[in-house]
PDB file of C-alpha atoms in Angstrom:
ATOM      1  CA  MET A1139     -10.479  -8.361   4.282  1.00 94.00           C
ATOM      2  CA  TYR A1140      -9.854  -4.755   3.256  1.00 97.00           C
ATOM      3  CA  GLU A1141      -7.288  -3.966   0.551  1.00 97.00           C
ATOM      4  CA  LEU A1142      -4.994  -0.953   0.470  1.00 98.00           C
ATOM      5  CA  LEU A1143      -2.804  -0.450  -2.603  1.00 98.00           C
ATOM      6  CA  PHE A1144      -0.020   2.071  -3.137  1.00 98.00           C
ATOM      7  CA  TRP A1145       2.050   3.098  -6.146  1.00 97.00           C
ATOM      8  CA  LYS A1146       3.773   6.186  -7.485  1.00 96.00           C
ATOM      9  CA  TYR A1147       3.374   7.578 -10.984  1.00 95.00           C
ATOM     10  CA  VAL A1148       6.344   8.872 -12.952  1.00 95.00           C
ATOM     11  CA  GLU A1149       6.096  12.674 -12.963  1.00 91.00           C
ATOM     12  CA  GLU A1150       3.439  14.015 -15.368  1.00 90.00           C
ATOM     13  CA  ILE A1151       1.994  10.519 -15.986  1.00 90.00           C
ATOM     14  CA  TYR A1152      -1.559   9.634 -14.956  1.00 86.00           C
ATOM     15  CA  LEU A1153      -3.270   6.411 -15.960  1.00 95.00           C
ATOM     16  CA  ASN A1154      -6.665   4.851 -15.280  1.00 96.00           C
ATOM     17  CA  HIS A1155      -6.312   4.019 -11.584  1.00 95.00           C
ATOM     18  CA  HIS A1156      -8.551   0.953 -11.641  1.00 95.00           C
ATOM     19  CA  GLU A1157      -6.744  -0.521 -14.650  1.00 97.00           C
ATOM     20  CA  VAL A1158      -3.421   0.081 -12.853  1.00 97.00           C
ATOM     21  CA  TYR A1159      -4.836  -1.644  -9.761  1.00 97.00           C
ATOM     22  CA  GLU A1160      -5.968  -4.679 -11.761  1.00 97.00           C
ATOM     23  CA  ALA A1161      -2.590  -4.986 -13.480  1.00 97.00           C
ATOM     24  CA  LEU A1162      -0.660  -4.640 -10.216  1.00 97.00           C
ATOM     25  CA  VAL A1163      -2.798  -7.309  -8.523  1.00 95.00           C
ATOM     26  CA  GLU A1164      -1.783  -9.588 -11.405  1.00 95.00           C
ATOM     27  CA  LYS A1165       1.868  -8.583 -10.698  1.00 94.00           C
ATOM     28  CA  GLN A1166       2.302  -6.974 -14.129  1.00 96.00           C
ATOM     29  CA  GLU A1167       4.894  -4.248 -14.714  1.00 96.00           C
ATOM     30  CA  ILE A1168       3.347  -0.964 -15.827  1.00 97.00           C
ATOM     31  CA  GLU A1169       5.057   1.680 -17.903  1.00 96.00           C
ATOM     32  CA  GLY A1170       4.594   5.028 -16.169  1.00 97.00           C
ATOM     33  CA  LEU A1171       5.043   3.811 -12.586  1.00 97.00           C
ATOM     34  CA  GLU A1172       8.120   4.391 -10.458  1.00 97.00           C
ATOM     35  CA  ILE A1173      10.224   1.545  -9.081  1.00 98.00           C
ATOM     36  CA  LEU A1174       9.754   1.662  -5.299  1.00 98.00           C
ATOM     37  CA  PRO A1175      12.338   1.121  -2.544  1.00 98.00           C
ATOM     38  CA  VAL A1176      10.438  -2.006  -1.435  1.00 97.00           C
ATOM     39  CA  GLU A1177      12.967  -3.212   1.158  1.00 97.00           C
ATOM     40  CA  VAL A1178      13.166   0.249   2.747  1.00 98.00           C
ATOM     41  CA  ILE A1179       9.364   0.416   2.922  1.00 98.00           C
ATOM     42  CA  LEU A1180       9.136  -3.075   4.457  1.00 97.00           C
ATOM     43  CA  ASN A1181      11.774  -2.123   7.037  1.00 97.00           C
ATOM     44  CA  ARG A1182       9.808   1.035   7.859  1.00 97.00           C
ATOM     45  CA  ILE A1183       6.594  -0.984   8.321  1.00 97.00           C
ATOM     46  CA  ALA A1184       8.471  -3.423  10.584  1.00 97.00           C
ATOM     47  CA  SER A1185       9.814  -0.497  12.615  1.00 97.00           C
ATOM     48  CA  VAL A1186       6.451   1.256  12.990  1.00 97.00           C
ATOM     49  CA  PHE A1187       4.712  -2.018  13.915  1.00 97.00           C
ATOM     50  CA  SER A1188       7.529  -3.412  16.075  1.00 96.00           C
ATOM     51  CA  ASP A1189       5.080  -3.943  18.964  1.00 96.00           C
ATOM     52  CA  TRP A1190       2.995  -6.282  16.753  1.00 97.00           C
ATOM     53  CA  GLU A1191       3.830  -9.973  16.342  1.00 97.00           C
ATOM     54  CA  LYS A1192       5.578 -10.629  13.041  1.00 95.00           C
ATOM     55  CA  VAL A1193       3.826 -13.804  11.869  1.00 95.00           C
ATOM     56  CA  ASP A1194       6.057 -14.291   8.832  1.00 95.00           C
ATOM     57  CA  GLU A1195       8.300 -12.182   6.606  1.00 92.00           C
ATOM     58  CA  ASN A1196       5.413  -9.997   5.369  1.00 95.00           C
ATOM     59  CA  SER A1197       2.606 -10.414   7.928  1.00 97.00           C
ATOM     60  CA  TRP A1198       1.870  -8.784  11.273  1.00 98.00           C
ATOM     61  CA  GLN A1199      -0.712  -9.524  13.964  1.00 97.00           C
ATOM     62  CA  ASN A1200      -1.796  -7.219  16.761  1.00 96.00           C
ATOM     63  CA  THR A1201      -1.350  -9.213  19.975  1.00 93.00           C
ATOM     64  CA  ALA A1202      -2.615  -6.311  22.103  1.00 92.00           C
ATOM     65  CA  GLY A1203      -5.822  -5.732  20.156  1.00 91.00           C
ATOM     66  CA  LYS A1204      -7.666  -6.397  16.930  1.00 92.00           C
ATOM     67  CA  GLY A1205      -6.310  -6.918  13.479  1.00 96.00           C
ATOM     68  CA  ALA A1206      -3.648  -8.336  11.269  1.00 98.00           C
ATOM     69  CA  PHE A1207      -2.247  -7.414   7.880  1.00 98.00           C
ATOM     70  CA  GLN A1208      -0.150  -8.895   5.113  1.00 98.00           C
ATOM     71  CA  VAL A1209       2.079  -6.905   2.758  1.00 98.00           C
ATOM     72  CA  ILE A1210       2.376  -8.091  -0.850  1.00 97.00           C
ATOM     73  CA  THR A1211       4.898  -6.271  -3.020  1.00 97.00           C
ATOM     74  CA  THR A1212       5.996  -5.854  -6.600  1.00 97.00           C
ATOM     75  CA  SER A1213       8.823  -3.592  -7.702  1.00 97.00           C
ATOM     76  CA  GLN A1214       6.160  -0.914  -8.379  1.00 98.00           C
ATOM     77  CA  SER A1215       3.552  -1.450  -5.672  1.00 98.00           C
ATOM     78  CA  ILE A1216       2.766  -2.162  -2.061  1.00 98.00           C
ATOM     79  CA  LYS A1217      -0.510  -4.004  -1.433  1.00 98.00           C
ATOM     80  CA  ILE A1218      -1.679  -4.422   2.138  1.00 98.00           C
ATOM     81  CA  ASP A1219      -4.455  -6.876   2.943  1.00 98.00           C
ATOM     82  CA  CYS A1220      -6.040  -5.949   6.275  1.00 98.00           C
ATOM     83  CA  TYR A1221      -7.937  -8.508   8.345  1.00 97.00           C
ATOM     84  CA  GLY A1222     -10.139  -7.083  11.108  1.00 96.00           C
ATOM     85  CA  THR A1223      -7.804  -4.106  11.263  1.00 94.00           C
ATOM     86  CA  GLU A1224      -9.026  -0.918  12.940  1.00 94.00           C
ATOM     87  CA  GLY A1225      -9.320   2.303  10.943  1.00 94.00           C
ATOM     88  CA  LYS A1226      -6.592   4.030  12.951  1.00 95.00           C
ATOM     89  CA  THR A1227      -4.169   1.222  12.041  1.00 96.00           C
ATOM     90  CA  MET A1228      -5.049   1.546   8.360  1.00 97.00           C
ATOM     91  CA  ASP A1229      -4.550   5.328   8.675  1.00 96.00           C
ATOM     92  CA  LYS A1230      -1.098   4.663  10.122  1.00 97.00           C
ATOM     93  CA  LEU A1231      -0.260   2.493   7.097  1.00 98.00           C
ATOM     94  CA  VAL A1232      -1.542   5.184   4.711  1.00 97.00           C
ATOM     95  CA  ASP A1233       0.584   7.816   6.492  1.00 96.00           C
ATOM     96  CA  LEU A1234       3.611   5.540   6.392  1.00 97.00           C
ATOM     97  CA  LEU A1235       3.346   5.069   2.612  1.00 97.00           C
ATOM     98  CA  ALA A1236       2.788   8.827   2.230  1.00 95.00           C
ATOM     99  CA  GLU A1237       6.353   9.228   3.540  1.00 96.00           C
ATOM    100  CA  PHE A1238       7.404   7.561   0.265  1.00 96.00           C
ATOM    101  CA  LYS A1239       5.042   9.730  -1.838  1.00 94.00           C
ATOM    102  CA  CYS A1240       2.774   6.750  -2.525  1.00 96.00           C
ATOM    103  CA  PRO A1241      -0.884   7.730  -2.173  1.00 96.00           C
ATOM    104  CA  LEU A1242      -3.578   5.220  -1.345  1.00 97.00           C
ATOM    105  CA  TYR A1243      -5.760   3.586  -3.956  1.00 97.00           C
ATOM    106  CA  ASP A1244      -8.802   2.131  -2.214  1.00 97.00           C
ATOM    107  CA  PRO A1245     -10.289  -0.502  -4.561  1.00 96.00           C
ATOM    108  CA  GLN A1246     -13.376  -0.898  -2.384  1.00 95.00           C
ATOM    109  CA  VAL A1247     -14.527   2.666  -3.205  1.00 93.00           C
ATOM    110  CA  PRO A1248     -12.731   2.772  -5.870  1.00 93.00           C
ATOM    111  CA  GLU A1249     -10.741   5.971  -5.408  1.00 94.00           C
ATOM    112  CA  ARG A1250      -7.121   7.139  -5.410  1.00 94.00           C
ATOM    113  CA  TYR A1251      -6.142   9.833  -2.939  1.00 93.00           C
ATOM    114  CA  ASP A1252      -3.576  11.846  -4.931  1.00 85.00           C
ATOM    115  CA  GLU A1253      -4.702  15.169  -3.434  1.00 71.00           C
ATOM    116  CA  MET A1254      -2.500  14.681  -0.359  1.00 61.00           C
ATOM    117  CA  PHE A1255       0.505  15.335  -2.631  1.00 58.00           C
ATOM    118  CA  GLU A1256      -0.807  18.249  -4.686  1.00 52.00           C
TER     119      GLU A1256
END
């Protein structure tokens, strides 16, 4: 599994990214993060991946190739667990969340990619 996590800071607020990640994984609310349009984001993911099989409300499987992913949300974050997912698919997810000004935090590295919005 490979985790991708996305959130948006309130303007002029920057916190320790790894501490934010750990709190969001525990589904805690964090002062300094924006409330996200979760339903709109989920609908956008469903639209972009409409050619994938929707396994359940928040999971997709590629029937024409490799990979699957599950989306786990809080009011402040979008976490995507990727299973055997190709890099180009993960890039598509990163680009999709960039539409909502939510940069990627990659906990495997660990690094947050804020520079795409600066």
